[in-house]
Short mmCIF file of C-alpha atoms in Angstrom, two decimals:
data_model
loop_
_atom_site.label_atom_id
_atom_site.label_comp_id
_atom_site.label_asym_id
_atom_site.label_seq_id
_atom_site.Cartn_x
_atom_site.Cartn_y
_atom_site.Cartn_z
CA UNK C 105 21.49 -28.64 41.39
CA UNK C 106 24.24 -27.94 39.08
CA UNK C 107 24.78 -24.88 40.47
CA UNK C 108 24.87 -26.16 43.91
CA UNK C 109 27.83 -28.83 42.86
CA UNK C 110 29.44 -26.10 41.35
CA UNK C 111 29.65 -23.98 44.05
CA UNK C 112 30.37 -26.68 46.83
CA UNK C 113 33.11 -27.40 44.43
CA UNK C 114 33.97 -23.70 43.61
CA UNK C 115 34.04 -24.30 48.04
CA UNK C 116 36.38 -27.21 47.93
CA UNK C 117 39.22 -25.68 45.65
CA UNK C 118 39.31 -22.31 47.81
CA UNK C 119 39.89 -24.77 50.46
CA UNK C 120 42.66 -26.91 48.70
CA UNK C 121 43.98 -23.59 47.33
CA UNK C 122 44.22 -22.01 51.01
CA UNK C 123 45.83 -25.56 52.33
CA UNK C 124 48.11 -25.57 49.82
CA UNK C 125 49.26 -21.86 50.49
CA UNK C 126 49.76 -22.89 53.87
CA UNK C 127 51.56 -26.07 53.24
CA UNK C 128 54.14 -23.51 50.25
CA UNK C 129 54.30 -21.34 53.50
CA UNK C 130 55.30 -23.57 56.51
CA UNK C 131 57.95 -25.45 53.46
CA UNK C 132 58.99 -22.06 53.03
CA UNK C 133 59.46 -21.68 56.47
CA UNK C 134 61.18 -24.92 56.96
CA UNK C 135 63.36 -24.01 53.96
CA UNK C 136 64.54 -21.05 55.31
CA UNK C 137 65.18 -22.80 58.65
CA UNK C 138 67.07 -25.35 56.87
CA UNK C 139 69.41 -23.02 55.11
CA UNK C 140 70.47 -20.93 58.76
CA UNK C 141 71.20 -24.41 60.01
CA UNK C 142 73.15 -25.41 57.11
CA UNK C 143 75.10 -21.89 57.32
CA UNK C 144 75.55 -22.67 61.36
CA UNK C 145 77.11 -25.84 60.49
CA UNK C 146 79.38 -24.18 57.61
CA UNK C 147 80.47 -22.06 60.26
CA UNK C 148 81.32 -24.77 62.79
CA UNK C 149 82.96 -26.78 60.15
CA UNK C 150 85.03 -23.83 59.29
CA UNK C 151 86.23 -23.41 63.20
CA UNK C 152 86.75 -26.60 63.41
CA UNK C 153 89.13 -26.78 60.63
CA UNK C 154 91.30 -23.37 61.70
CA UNK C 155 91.00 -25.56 65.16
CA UNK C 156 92.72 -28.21 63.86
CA UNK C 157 95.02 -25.80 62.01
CA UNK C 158 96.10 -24.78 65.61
CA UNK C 159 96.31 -28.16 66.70
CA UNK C 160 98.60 -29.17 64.65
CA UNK C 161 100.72 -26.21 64.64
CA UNK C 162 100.61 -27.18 68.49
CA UNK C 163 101.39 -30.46 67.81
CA UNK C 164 104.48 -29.01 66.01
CA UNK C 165 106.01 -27.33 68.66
CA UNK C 166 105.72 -30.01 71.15
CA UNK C 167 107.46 -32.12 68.90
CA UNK C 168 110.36 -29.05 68.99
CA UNK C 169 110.33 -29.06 72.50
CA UNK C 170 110.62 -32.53 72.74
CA UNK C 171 113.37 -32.56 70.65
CA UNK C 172 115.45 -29.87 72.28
CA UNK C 173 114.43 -31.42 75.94
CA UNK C 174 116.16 -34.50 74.45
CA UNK C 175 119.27 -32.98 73.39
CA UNK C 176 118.95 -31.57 76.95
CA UNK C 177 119.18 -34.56 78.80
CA UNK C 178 121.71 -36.09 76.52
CA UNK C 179 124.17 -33.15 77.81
CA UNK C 180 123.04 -33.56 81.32
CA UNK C 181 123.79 -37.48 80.86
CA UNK C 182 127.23 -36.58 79.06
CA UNK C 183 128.17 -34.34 82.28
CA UNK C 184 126.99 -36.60 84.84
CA UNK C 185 128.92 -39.13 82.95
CA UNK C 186 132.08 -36.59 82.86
CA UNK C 187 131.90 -35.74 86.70
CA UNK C 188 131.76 -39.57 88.02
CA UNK C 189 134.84 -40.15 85.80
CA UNK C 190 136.45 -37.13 87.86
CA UNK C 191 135.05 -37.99 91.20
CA UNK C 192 136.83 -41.61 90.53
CA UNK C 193 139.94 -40.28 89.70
CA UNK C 194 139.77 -37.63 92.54
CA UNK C 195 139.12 -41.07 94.68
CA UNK C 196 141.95 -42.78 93.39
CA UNK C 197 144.37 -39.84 93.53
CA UNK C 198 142.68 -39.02 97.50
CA UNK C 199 144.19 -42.90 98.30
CA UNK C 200 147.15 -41.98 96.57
CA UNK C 201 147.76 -39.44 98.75
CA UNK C 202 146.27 -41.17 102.51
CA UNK C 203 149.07 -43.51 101.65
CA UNK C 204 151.88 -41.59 100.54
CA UNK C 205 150.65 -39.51 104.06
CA UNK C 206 151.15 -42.69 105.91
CA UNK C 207 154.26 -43.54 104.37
CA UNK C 208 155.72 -39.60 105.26
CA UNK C 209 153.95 -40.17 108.70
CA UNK C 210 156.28 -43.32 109.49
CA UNK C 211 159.58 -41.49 107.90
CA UNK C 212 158.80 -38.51 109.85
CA UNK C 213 158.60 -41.35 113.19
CA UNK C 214 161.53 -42.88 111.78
CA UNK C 215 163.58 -39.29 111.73
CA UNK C 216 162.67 -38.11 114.91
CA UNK C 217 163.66 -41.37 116.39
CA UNK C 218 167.46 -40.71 114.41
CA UNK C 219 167.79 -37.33 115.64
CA UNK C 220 166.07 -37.56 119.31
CA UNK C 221 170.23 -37.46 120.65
CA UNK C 222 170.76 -34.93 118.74
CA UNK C 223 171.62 -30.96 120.54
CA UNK C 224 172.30 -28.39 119.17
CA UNK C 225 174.74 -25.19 121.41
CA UNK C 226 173.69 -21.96 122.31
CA UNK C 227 175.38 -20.32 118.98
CA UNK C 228 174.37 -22.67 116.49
CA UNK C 229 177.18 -25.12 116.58
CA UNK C 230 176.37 -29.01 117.25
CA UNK C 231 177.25 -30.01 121.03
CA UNK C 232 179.35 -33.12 121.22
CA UNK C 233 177.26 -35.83 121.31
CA UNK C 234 178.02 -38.07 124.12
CA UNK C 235 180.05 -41.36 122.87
CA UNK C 236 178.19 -44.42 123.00
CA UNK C 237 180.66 -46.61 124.76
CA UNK C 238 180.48 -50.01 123.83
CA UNK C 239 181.21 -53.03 126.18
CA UNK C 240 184.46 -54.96 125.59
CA UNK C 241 184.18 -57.71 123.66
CA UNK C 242 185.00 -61.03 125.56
CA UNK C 243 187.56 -62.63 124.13
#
């Protein structure tokens, strides 16, 4: 009987022995699983970081371009500012003018009126100009 236990235990550690070889092999397994996923995630930390690096190196240039668009418009504002001034004066000086053109229109009236009598002969000379004759005063 002795021998029997002996061997049904001699039985039971080959069994333990083969389940634990089998558990050391599937931990094993998982181990090495473990580490590729742990060197997949290095890897995606490291893009993400160099992405990021790139980000912000984006980021910096907008912030450039901003800067110069800004300057940009503050020209364009200075100019538009410059050319109303001009287009106000150029109004001012236009009304200037429609009335100093008015005022030349009525003297040029006024002068052709004056010299409507006026003739001039054949060779240049001024033709006697007809005497107004006035009426006799009553006395």
């Amino acid at each position: 009987m002795v021998a029997g236990e002996v061997r049904s235990l001699a039985h039971r550690s080959a069994e333990a022995a083969k389940s634990i070889k089998s558990l050391i092999d599937v931990t094993s397994h998982n181990v090495s699983q473990g580490v590729m996923v742990v060197a997949d995630a290095e890897k995606n930390m490291q893009e993400i970081v160099s992405g990021s690096g790139l980000v912000s190196q984006l980021m910096d240039e907008i912030s450039t371009s901003t800067s110069e668009q800004d300057k940009g418009i503050a020209q364009i504002t200075l100019a538009l500012s410059d050319l109303e001034s001009v287009t106000q004066s150029n109004v001012a000086m236009v009304d200037e003018l429609l009335e100093s053109s008015a005022v030349m229109k009525n003297q040029v009236v006024e002068l052709q009126a004056r010299t409507r009598n006026f003739r001039l002969a054949r060779d240049g000379a001024p033709a006697p100009v007809a005497q107004v004759i006035s009426p006799p005063a009553h006395a």
